[in-house]
Amino acid sequence: MVPEAIKIAIQSELNIKLTSGELLHGGDINQAAKIDSDSGDRFFLKWNTSAPSDMFKVEANGLVLLDSALTDLIIPEVVLVGDDFLLLEFIEEANSGSSSDFGIQLAKLHKKTNELFGLDHSNYIGRLPQQNKYHNDWLEFFVRERLEPQVKLAIDSGKLPVQLANIFERVMNYTYVVFPEEPPALLHGDLWGGNYMFTADGKTCIYDPSVYYGHREMDLAMTRLFGGFDSDFYQGYNEVYPLQKGFEERSKLCNLYPILVHANLFGGHYVRQAESLLKRFF
Ligand code: ADP
């Protein structure tokens, strides 16, 4: 099940024997398993033998950064990382939990701030590269580091028409949407319903991040894109860090980014959705 080379690397690095494993899902990007060892420890292992060699390393960095915010969110501890695998502490899932507390803890995460928007290294969103060059201004960051690279990729692969290439040329005032001025917030960066779980010890675990310091409305908008977050979650969030007026409209612009990413990864109706949002906002 687990490639022999990865098994050998883990066993020799940690000086343990992996005793049994159970495949967790046939994800479209990586494979994942629950692994037991003779040390009594249980691990979560994900691997991908054709992943870019830094993909799991930057994911591990992201988890460590999220953990440094010292919220009550559970962030799986990184045990070992290699070019083609990531070994984490195994988190036991519960069927239900407190969405309100999840909202409160996410708001606390978003209070962790930074002088600039961005991050000191690039990472990935899904399997696509995500650049994080620092900017002072959120809209500038959003356009240059998020929208532009995805639009370019979509044009280069023939998904979007080449006429869209200059859509971001008019610097500033490209859009009628104005984001409220807020400090850069530490974001999970890919917060859809499949990237969190309630845990057996009554908390919420977030994983599979694409972290950076951004506008917090990016994380909140993403929670709306595919569902999986109830009203208690938003109520809890707003108790700690209230969203400002106009979020509804801005969230559609925020979600242009994940929609472009989906257009590049999966094509289909995401391409049409991306194109109509680009025309609407720019
Ligand atoms: P992928 O990068 O392939 O999408 P994820 O990191 O999202 O993989 O993990 C796949 C699934 O494994 C998640 O949906 C979650 O149910 C489970 N999972 C993720 N991390 C852990 C963990 N540390 N402990 C237990 N289960 C986990």
CSV table of C-alpha atoms and ligand atoms in Angstrom, one decimal:
chain,number,residue,atom,x,y,z
A,1,MET,CA,0.0,0.0,0.0
A,2,VAL,CA,2.6,2.6,1.1
A,3,PRO,CA,5.5,2.7,-1.3
A,4,GLU,CA,8.4,0.7,0.1
A,5,ALA,CA,10.9,3.5,-0.1
A,6,ILE,CA,8.7,5.8,1.9
A,7,LYS,CA,8.1,3.1,4.5
A,8,ILE,CA,11.8,2.5,4.8
A,9,ALA,CA,12.6,6.2,5.1
A,10,ILE,CA,10.0,6.6,8.0
A,11,GLN,CA,11.2,3.5,9.8
A,12,SER,CA,14.9,4.4,9.7
A,13,GLU,CA,14.4,8.1,10.5
A,14,LEU,CA,12.1,7.5,13.5
A,15,ASN,CA,13.6,4.1,14.5
A,16,ILE,CA,10.3,2.4,14.6
A,17,LYS,CA,8.4,-0.3,12.7
A,18,LEU,CA,5.2,0.5,10.9
A,19,THR,CA,2.9,-2.4,11.8
A,20,SER,CA,-0.4,-1.8,10.0
A,21,GLY,CA,-2.1,0.7,7.7
A,22,GLU,CA,-5.5,1.5,6.4
A,23,LEU,CA,-6.1,3.6,3.2
A,24,LEU,CA,-8.2,6.6,4.0
A,25,HIS,CA,-9.4,7.8,0.6
A,26,GLY,CA,-8.5,7.8,-3.0
A,27,GLY,CA,-8.0,11.5,-3.2
A,28,ASP,CA,-7.4,12.9,-6.7
A,29,ILE,CA,-4.1,14.4,-5.8
A,30,ASN,CA,-2.5,12.5,-2.9
A,31,GLN,CA,-3.0,9.1,-1.3
A,32,ALA,CA,-3.5,9.0,2.5
A,33,ALA,CA,-3.5,6.3,5.2
A,34,LYS,CA,-3.8,5.7,8.9
A,35,ILE,CA,-0.6,4.0,10.1
A,36,ASP,CA,0.2,2.2,13.3
A,37,SER,CA,3.6,1.6,14.6
A,38,ASP,CA,5.3,-0.7,17.2
A,39,SER,CA,6.0,2.4,19.3
A,40,GLY,CA,2.2,2.7,19.9
A,41,ASP,CA,2.0,5.9,17.9
A,42,ARG,CA,-0.6,6.3,15.3
A,43,PHE,CA,0.1,8.5,12.3
A,44,PHE,CA,-1.6,10.1,9.3
A,45,LEU,CA,0.5,9.6,6.2
A,46,LYS,CA,-0.1,11.2,2.8
A,47,TRP,CA,2.1,10.7,-0.2
A,48,ASN,CA,2.5,11.4,-3.9
A,49,THR,CA,5.5,10.1,-5.7
A,50,SER,CA,5.0,12.6,-8.5
A,51,ALA,CA,4.6,15.7,-6.3
A,52,PRO,CA,6.9,18.7,-6.7
A,53,SER,CA,9.8,18.0,-4.3
A,54,ASP,CA,8.9,21.0,-2.0
A,55,MET,CA,5.1,20.4,-2.0
A,56,PHE,CA,4.9,18.6,1.3
A,57,LYS,CA,7.7,20.7,2.9
A,58,VAL,CA,5.7,23.9,2.3
A,59,GLU,CA,2.5,22.2,3.6
A,60,ALA,CA,4.4,21.3,6.7
A,61,ASN,CA,5.6,24.9,7.1
A,62,GLY,CA,2.0,26.0,6.8
A,63,LEU,CA,0.9,23.7,9.6
A,64,VAL,CA,3.7,25.0,11.8
A,65,LEU,CA,2.7,28.6,11.1
A,66,LEU,CA,-0.9,27.9,11.9
A,67,ASP,CA,0.1,26.2,15.1
A,68,SER,CA,2.2,29.3,16.1
A,69,ALA,CA,-1.0,31.4,16.4
A,70,LEU,CA,-1.7,29.5,19.6
A,71,THR,CA,-5.5,29.2,19.1
A,72,ASP,CA,-7.6,26.3,20.4
A,73,LEU,CA,-7.7,24.9,16.9
A,74,ILE,CA,-6.1,21.5,16.5
A,75,ILE,CA,-3.3,21.7,14.0
A,76,PRO,CA,-1.8,18.2,13.3
A,77,GLU,CA,1.8,18.0,14.5
A,78,VAL,CA,4.3,17.4,11.7
A,79,VAL,CA,6.3,14.2,12.5
A,80,LEU,CA,8.4,13.9,9.4
A,81,VAL,CA,8.4,15.3,5.9
A,82,GLY,CA,10.1,14.1,2.7
A,83,ASP,CA,10.1,14.9,-1.0
A,84,ASP,CA,7.1,12.7,-1.6
A,85,PHE,CA,5.4,12.3,1.8
A,86,LEU,CA,4.1,14.0,4.9
A,87,LEU,CA,3.7,12.2,8.2
A,88,LEU,CA,1.5,13.8,10.8
A,89,GLU,CA,0.1,13.0,14.2
A,90,PHE,CA,-3.2,11.1,13.6
A,91,ILE,CA,-6.3,13.1,14.8
A,92,GLU,CA,-9.4,11.1,15.8
A,93,GLU,CA,-12.5,12.6,14.2
A,94,ALA,CA,-15.9,13.0,15.9
A,95,ASN,CA,-19.3,13.0,14.2
A,96,SER,CA,-20.2,16.4,15.6
A,97,GLY,CA,-18.7,19.4,17.4
A,98,SER,CA,-19.2,23.1,18.1
A,99,SER,CA,-19.4,25.2,15.0
A,100,SER,CA,-19.6,28.3,17.1
A,101,ASP,CA,-16.3,27.5,18.8
A,102,PHE,CA,-14.8,26.8,15.4
A,103,GLY,CA,-15.9,30.3,14.3
A,104,ILE,CA,-14.4,31.8,17.5
A,105,GLN,CA,-11.1,30.0,17.0
A,106,LEU,CA,-10.8,31.0,13.3
A,107,ALA,CA,-11.4,34.6,14.3
A,108,LYS,CA,-8.5,34.3,16.8
A,109,LEU,CA,-6.3,32.8,14.0
A,110,HIS,CA,-7.1,35.8,11.8
A,111,LYS,CA,-6.0,38.1,14.6
A,112,LYS,CA,-2.5,36.9,14.0
A,113,THR,CA,-1.1,39.6,11.8
A,114,ASN,CA,1.9,40.6,9.8
A,115,GLU,CA,3.2,43.9,8.4
A,116,LEU,CA,2.6,43.0,4.8
A,117,PHE,CA,0.3,40.8,2.7
A,118,GLY,CA,2.1,37.7,1.5
A,119,LEU,CA,4.5,35.1,2.9
A,120,ASP,CA,8.3,34.6,2.8
A,121,HIS,CA,7.9,31.6,0.4
A,122,SER,CA,5.7,30.3,-2.4
A,123,ASN,CA,3.4,27.4,-1.7
A,124,TYR,CA,0.7,25.4,-3.5
A,125,ILE,CA,-3.1,25.6,-3.9
A,126,GLY,CA,-4.2,22.0,-4.7
A,127,ARG,CA,-1.2,21.1,-7.0
A,128,LEU,CA,-0.9,24.5,-8.6
A,129,PRO,CA,1.9,26.9,-7.5
A,130,GLN,CA,0.8,29.8,-5.4
A,131,GLN,CA,3.1,32.8,-5.3
A,132,ASN,CA,3.1,35.1,-2.2
A,133,LYS,CA,5.3,38.1,-3.0
A,134,TYR,CA,4.8,40.7,-0.3
A,135,HIS,CA,2.6,43.8,-1.0
A,136,ASN,CA,1.5,46.7,1.1
A,137,ASP,CA,-1.9,46.9,-0.5
A,138,TRP,CA,-4.5,44.0,-0.4
A,139,LEU,CA,-6.0,44.6,-3.8
A,140,GLU,CA,-2.6,44.8,-5.4
A,141,PHE,CA,-1.7,41.5,-3.7
A,142,PHE,CA,-5.0,39.9,-4.7
A,143,VAL,CA,-4.6,40.9,-8.4
A,144,ARG,CA,-0.9,40.4,-8.8
A,145,GLU,CA,-0.3,37.3,-6.7
A,146,ARG,CA,-3.7,35.5,-7.0
A,147,LEU,CA,-5.8,36.4,-10.0
A,148,GLU,CA,-3.1,37.3,-12.6
A,149,PRO,CA,-1.1,34.0,-12.4
A,150,GLN,CA,-4.3,31.9,-12.6
A,151,VAL,CA,-5.7,33.9,-15.6
A,152,LYS,CA,-2.3,33.6,-17.3
A,153,LEU,CA,-2.3,29.8,-16.8
A,154,ALA,CA,-5.9,29.5,-18.1
A,155,ILE,CA,-5.0,31.6,-21.2
A,156,ASP,CA,-1.8,29.6,-21.8
A,157,SER,CA,-3.8,26.3,-21.7
A,158,GLY,CA,-6.5,27.6,-24.0
A,159,LYS,CA,-9.2,27.7,-21.3
A,160,LEU,CA,-9.7,31.5,-21.3
A,161,PRO,CA,-9.6,33.8,-24.3
A,162,VAL,CA,-6.3,35.6,-24.9
A,163,GLN,CA,-8.2,39.0,-24.9
A,164,LEU,CA,-8.4,38.7,-21.1
A,165,ALA,CA,-4.6,38.9,-20.9
A,166,ASN,CA,-4.6,42.7,-20.3
A,167,ILE,CA,-7.6,42.8,-18.0
A,168,PHE,CA,-5.5,43.8,-15.0
A,169,GLU,CA,-3.4,46.5,-16.7
A,170,ARG,CA,-5.3,49.5,-15.4
A,171,VAL,CA,-3.5,49.6,-12.0
A,172,MET,CA,-5.9,50.3,-9.1
A,173,ASN,CA,-9.5,51.2,-9.7
A,174,TYR,CA,-9.7,47.9,-11.7
A,175,THR,CA,-12.8,47.1,-9.8
A,176,TYR,CA,-15.7,48.9,-8.1
A,177,VAL,CA,-15.3,46.7,-5.1
A,178,VAL,CA,-13.4,48.3,-2.2
A,179,PHE,CA,-12.1,46.1,0.6
A,180,PRO,CA,-12.1,47.6,4.1
A,181,GLU,CA,-8.6,48.4,5.2
A,182,GLU,CA,-7.6,45.7,7.7
A,183,PRO,CA,-4.3,44.3,8.9
A,184,PRO,CA,-3.0,41.2,7.0
A,185,ALA,CA,-4.4,38.1,8.7
A,186,LEU,CA,-2.9,34.6,8.9
A,187,LEU,CA,-5.2,32.6,6.7
A,188,HIS,CA,-5.7,28.8,6.2
A,189,GLY,CA,-5.9,29.7,2.6
A,190,ASP,CA,-8.0,26.7,1.3
A,191,LEU,CA,-10.8,26.6,3.9
A,192,TRP,CA,-13.5,24.5,2.2
A,193,GLY,CA,-15.7,22.0,4.2
A,194,GLY,CA,-13.3,19.1,3.4
A,195,ASN,CA,-10.4,20.7,5.2
A,196,TYR,CA,-11.7,20.7,8.7
A,197,MET,CA,-13.0,18.1,11.1
A,198,PHE,CA,-14.4,18.1,14.6
A,199,THR,CA,-12.2,16.0,16.9
A,200,ALA,CA,-12.9,13.4,19.5
A,201,ASP,CA,-11.7,15.8,22.2
A,202,GLY,CA,-14.3,18.4,21.4
A,203,LYS,CA,-12.2,20.8,19.3
A,204,THR,CA,-11.9,21.5,15.6
A,205,CYS,CA,-8.9,20.5,13.5
A,206,ILE,CA,-7.9,22.3,10.3
A,207,TYR,CA,-5.4,20.8,7.8
A,208,ASP,CA,-4.3,20.8,4.2
A,209,PRO,CA,-3.6,24.6,4.3
A,210,SER,CA,-2.2,27.0,1.7
A,211,VAL,CA,-1.3,29.7,4.2
A,212,TYR,CA,-0.4,33.3,3.7
A,213,TYR,CA,-1.1,36.7,5.3
A,214,GLY,CA,-4.1,38.0,3.4
A,215,HIS,CA,-7.5,39.6,3.8
A,216,ARG,CA,-9.5,37.5,6.2
A,217,GLU,CA,-12.5,37.7,4.0
A,218,MET,CA,-10.7,35.2,1.6
A,219,ASP,CA,-11.1,32.4,4.2
A,220,LEU,CA,-14.7,33.4,5.0
A,221,ALA,CA,-15.7,33.7,1.3
A,222,MET,CA,-14.2,30.2,0.7
A,223,THR,CA,-16.4,28.7,3.5
A,224,ARG,CA,-19.4,29.9,1.4
A,225,LEU,CA,-18.3,28.4,-1.9
A,226,PHE,CA,-19.1,24.7,-1.4
A,227,GLY,CA,-21.0,24.9,1.9
A,228,GLY,CA,-20.3,22.8,5.0
A,229,PHE,CA,-20.3,25.7,7.6
A,230,ASP,CA,-23.5,26.5,9.5
A,231,SER,CA,-24.9,29.8,10.9
A,232,ASP,CA,-23.4,29.1,14.4
A,233,PHE,CA,-19.9,29.2,12.8
A,234,TYR,CA,-20.4,32.7,11.4
A,235,GLN,CA,-22.1,33.9,14.7
A,236,GLY,CA,-19.1,32.6,16.6
A,237,TYR,CA,-16.7,34.3,14.2
A,238,ASN,CA,-18.5,37.6,14.4
A,239,GLU,CA,-18.5,37.6,18.2
A,240,VAL,CA,-14.7,37.9,18.1
A,241,TYR,CA,-13.9,39.7,14.9
A,242,PRO,CA,-17.0,41.1,13.2
A,243,LEU,CA,-17.1,41.2,9.4
A,244,GLN,CA,-17.6,44.6,7.9
A,245,LYS,CA,-20.5,45.8,5.8
A,246,GLY,CA,-20.4,44.7,2.2
A,247,PHE,CA,-18.8,41.3,2.8
A,248,GLU,CA,-21.5,39.5,0.7
A,249,GLU,CA,-20.5,41.4,-2.5
A,250,ARG,CA,-16.8,41.2,-1.8
A,251,SER,CA,-17.0,37.5,-1.1
A,252,LYS,CA,-18.0,36.9,-4.7
A,253,LEU,CA,-14.8,38.7,-5.8
A,254,CYS,CA,-12.7,36.8,-3.3
A,255,ASN,CA,-14.1,33.5,-4.7
A,256,LEU,CA,-12.9,34.4,-8.2
A,257,TYR,CA,-9.6,33.0,-7.0
A,258,PRO,CA,-10.6,29.5,-6.0
A,259,ILE,CA,-12.9,29.4,-9.0
A,260,LEU,CA,-10.0,30.2,-11.3
A,261,VAL,CA,-8.0,27.5,-9.6
A,262,HIS,CA,-10.8,25.0,-10.2
A,263,ALA,CA,-11.0,26.2,-13.8
A,264,ASN,CA,-7.4,25.4,-14.2
A,265,LEU,CA,-7.5,22.1,-12.4
A,266,PHE,CA,-10.9,20.7,-13.7
A,267,GLY,CA,-12.1,23.0,-16.5
A,268,GLY,CA,-15.8,22.6,-17.3
A,269,HIS,CA,-18.3,25.0,-15.8
A,270,TYR,CA,-15.7,26.6,-13.6
A,271,VAL,CA,-14.2,28.2,-16.7
A,272,ARG,CA,-17.5,29.8,-17.6
A,273,GLN,CA,-18.0,30.9,-14.0
A,274,ALA,CA,-14.5,32.5,-13.9
A,275,GLU,CA,-15.0,34.3,-17.2
A,276,SER,CA,-18.3,35.8,-16.1
A,277,LEU,CA,-16.9,36.9,-12.8
A,278,LEU,CA,-13.9,38.5,-14.5
A,279,LYS,CA,-16.2,40.5,-16.8
A,280,ARG,CA,-18.4,41.5,-13.8
A,281,PHE,CA,-15.6,42.8,-11.6
A,282,PHE,CA,-12.9,44.1,-14.1
B,1,ADP,P1,-5.3,15.8,0.3
B,1,ADP,O1,-4.1,16.7,0.2
B,1,ADP,O2,-5.1,14.6,-0.6
B,1,ADP,O3,-6.6,16.5,0.0
B,1,ADP,P2,-5.9,16.0,3.1
B,1,ADP,O4,-4.8,16.6,3.8
B,1,ADP,O5,-7.1,16.9,2.8
B,1,ADP,O6,-5.4,15.3,1.8
B,1,ADP,O7,-6.4,14.7,3.9
B,1,ADP,C1,-7.4,13.8,3.4
B,1,ADP,C2,-8.4,13.4,4.5
B,1,ADP,O8,-7.7,12.7,5.5
B,1,ADP,C3,-9.0,14.6,5.1
B,1,ADP,O9,-10.2,14.9,4.5
B,1,ADP,C4,-9.3,14.1,6.5
B,1,ADP,O10,-10.5,13.4,6.6
B,1,ADP,C5,-8.2,13.1,6.8
B,1,ADP,N1,-7.0,13.7,7.6
B,1,ADP,C6,-6.2,14.8,7.2
B,1,ADP,N2,-5.3,15.0,8.1
B,1,ADP,C7,-5.5,14.1,9.1
B,1,ADP,C8,-4.9,13.8,10.4
B,1,ADP,N3,-3.8,14.5,10.8
B,1,ADP,N4,-5.4,12.8,11.1
B,1,ADP,C9,-6.4,12.1,10.7
B,1,ADP,N5,-7.1,12.3,9.6
B,1,ADP,C10,-6.6,13.3,8.8
